[in-house]
Amino acid sequence: MSTKKVSIGAKPTSKPAPAAADAWVESRAPAEGPEPMKRLTIDVPMSLHRAIKSQCAIRGTKIADEVRELLVQKYGNT
């Protein structure tokens, strides 16, 4: 029977991240570019979903793009 040795690393510390790491994270955010998106989940009747999905398939569009367009028409693109 052989014995397997397992080494345990150093205990994690609660030291703050180095300044270089903070600067790197901050520099990753785009200064100017497309606005970040936010997910919106809604429930619709199955019959409405089928109608939307079939019309989008006929037009070759995505449901999300069509719903987004309707929301912009209703509420504007602020």
mmCIF file of C-alpha atoms in Angstrom:
data_model
loop_
_atom_site.group_PDB
_atom_site.id
_atom_site.type_symbol
_atom_site.label_atom_id
_atom_site.label_comp_id
_atom_site.label_asym_id
_atom_site.label_seq_id
_atom_site.Cartn_x
_atom_site.Cartn_y
_atom_site.Cartn_z
ATOM 1 C CA MET A 1 0.000 0.000 0.000
ATOM 2 C CA SER A 2 1.504 3.332 -1.050
ATOM 3 C CA THR A 3 0.979 6.633 0.698
ATOM 4 C CA LYS A 4 0.151 9.690 -1.343
ATOM 5 C CA LYS A 5 1.562 13.002 -0.178
ATOM 6 C CA VAL A 6 -0.606 16.061 -0.606
ATOM 7 C CA SER A 7 0.880 19.494 -0.097
ATOM 8 C CA ILE A 8 -1.315 22.271 1.197
ATOM 9 C CA GLY A 9 -0.625 25.789 -0.028
ATOM 10 C CA ALA A 10 -0.309 28.931 2.040
ATOM 11 C CA LYS A 11 -3.331 30.239 3.903
ATOM 12 C CA PRO A 12 -5.182 32.954 1.939
ATOM 13 C CA THR A 13 -4.800 36.429 3.341
ATOM 14 C CA SER A 14 -7.211 39.306 3.519
ATOM 15 C CA LYS A 15 -4.703 41.741 2.044
ATOM 16 C CA PRO A 16 -6.191 44.089 -0.577
ATOM 17 C CA ALA A 17 -5.391 43.411 -4.212
ATOM 18 C CA PRO A 18 -2.322 45.201 -5.553
ATOM 19 C CA ALA A 19 -2.915 48.600 -7.132
ATOM 20 C CA ALA A 20 -1.821 47.237 -10.505
ATOM 21 C CA ALA A 21 -4.686 44.717 -10.424
ATOM 22 C CA ASP A 22 -7.213 47.455 -9.597
ATOM 23 C CA ALA A 23 -5.928 49.611 -12.444
ATOM 24 C CA TRP A 24 -6.160 46.697 -14.852
ATOM 25 C CA VAL A 25 -9.800 46.014 -13.930
ATOM 26 C CA GLU A 26 -10.736 49.675 -14.270
ATOM 27 C CA SER A 27 -9.000 49.963 -17.637
ATOM 28 C CA ARG A 28 -11.084 47.066 -19.026
ATOM 29 C CA ALA A 29 -14.306 49.097 -18.909
ATOM 30 C CA PRO A 30 -14.937 50.733 -22.287
ATOM 31 C CA ALA A 31 -14.638 54.501 -22.042
ATOM 32 C CA GLU A 32 -17.089 55.048 -24.875
ATOM 33 C CA GLY A 33 -19.008 52.451 -26.743
ATOM 34 C CA PRO A 34 -22.325 50.721 -26.781
ATOM 35 C CA GLU A 35 -24.403 51.086 -23.664
ATOM 36 C CA PRO A 36 -24.356 47.979 -21.465
ATOM 37 C CA MET A 37 -27.419 45.771 -21.809
ATOM 38 C CA LYS A 38 -29.752 44.684 -19.021
ATOM 39 C CA ARG A 39 -31.808 41.475 -19.222
ATOM 40 C CA LEU A 40 -35.600 41.752 -19.042
ATOM 41 C CA THR A 41 -37.725 38.652 -18.505
ATOM 42 C CA ILE A 42 -41.477 38.669 -19.119
ATOM 43 C CA ASP A 43 -44.187 36.029 -19.235
ATOM 44 C CA VAL A 44 -46.527 35.929 -22.242
ATOM 45 C CA PRO A 45 -49.274 33.471 -23.168
ATOM 46 C CA MET A 46 -48.093 30.505 -25.243
ATOM 47 C CA SER A 47 -50.323 31.521 -28.155
ATOM 48 C CA LEU A 48 -48.721 34.979 -28.287
ATOM 49 C CA HIS A 49 -45.240 33.474 -28.078
ATOM 50 C CA ARG A 50 -46.024 31.113 -30.977
ATOM 51 C CA ALA A 51 -47.330 34.017 -33.074
ATOM 52 C CA ILE A 52 -44.270 36.176 -32.363
ATOM 53 C CA LYS A 53 -41.869 33.292 -32.955
ATOM 54 C CA SER A 54 -43.452 32.267 -36.267
ATOM 55 C CA GLN A 55 -43.496 35.835 -37.590
ATOM 56 C CA CYS A 56 -39.874 36.339 -36.592
ATOM 57 C CA ALA A 57 -38.939 33.083 -38.328
ATOM 58 C CA ILE A 58 -40.692 34.220 -41.514
ATOM 59 C CA ARG A 59 -38.838 37.557 -41.416
ATOM 60 C CA GLY A 60 -35.548 35.996 -40.323
ATOM 61 C CA THR A 61 -35.334 38.155 -37.210
ATOM 62 C CA LYS A 62 -34.841 37.432 -33.525
ATOM 63 C CA ILE A 63 -37.624 37.858 -30.983
ATOM 64 C CA ALA A 64 -35.362 39.940 -28.735
ATOM 65 C CA ASP A 65 -34.579 42.357 -31.581
ATOM 66 C CA GLU A 66 -38.259 42.824 -32.423
ATOM 67 C CA VAL A 67 -39.308 43.306 -28.798
ATOM 68 C CA ARG A 68 -36.430 45.740 -28.284
ATOM 69 C CA GLU A 69 -37.606 47.717 -31.338
ATOM 70 C CA LEU A 70 -41.186 47.871 -29.987
ATOM 71 C CA LEU A 71 -39.933 49.091 -26.616
ATOM 72 C CA VAL A 72 -37.830 51.808 -28.255
ATOM 73 C CA GLN A 73 -40.875 52.909 -30.297
ATOM 74 C CA LYS A 74 -42.985 53.090 -27.133
ATOM 75 C CA TYR A 75 -40.465 54.569 -24.697
ATOM 76 C CA GLY A 76 -37.754 56.060 -26.895
ATOM 77 C CA ASN A 77 -34.044 55.435 -26.880
ATOM 78 C CA THR A 78 -32.889 57.586 -23.965
#
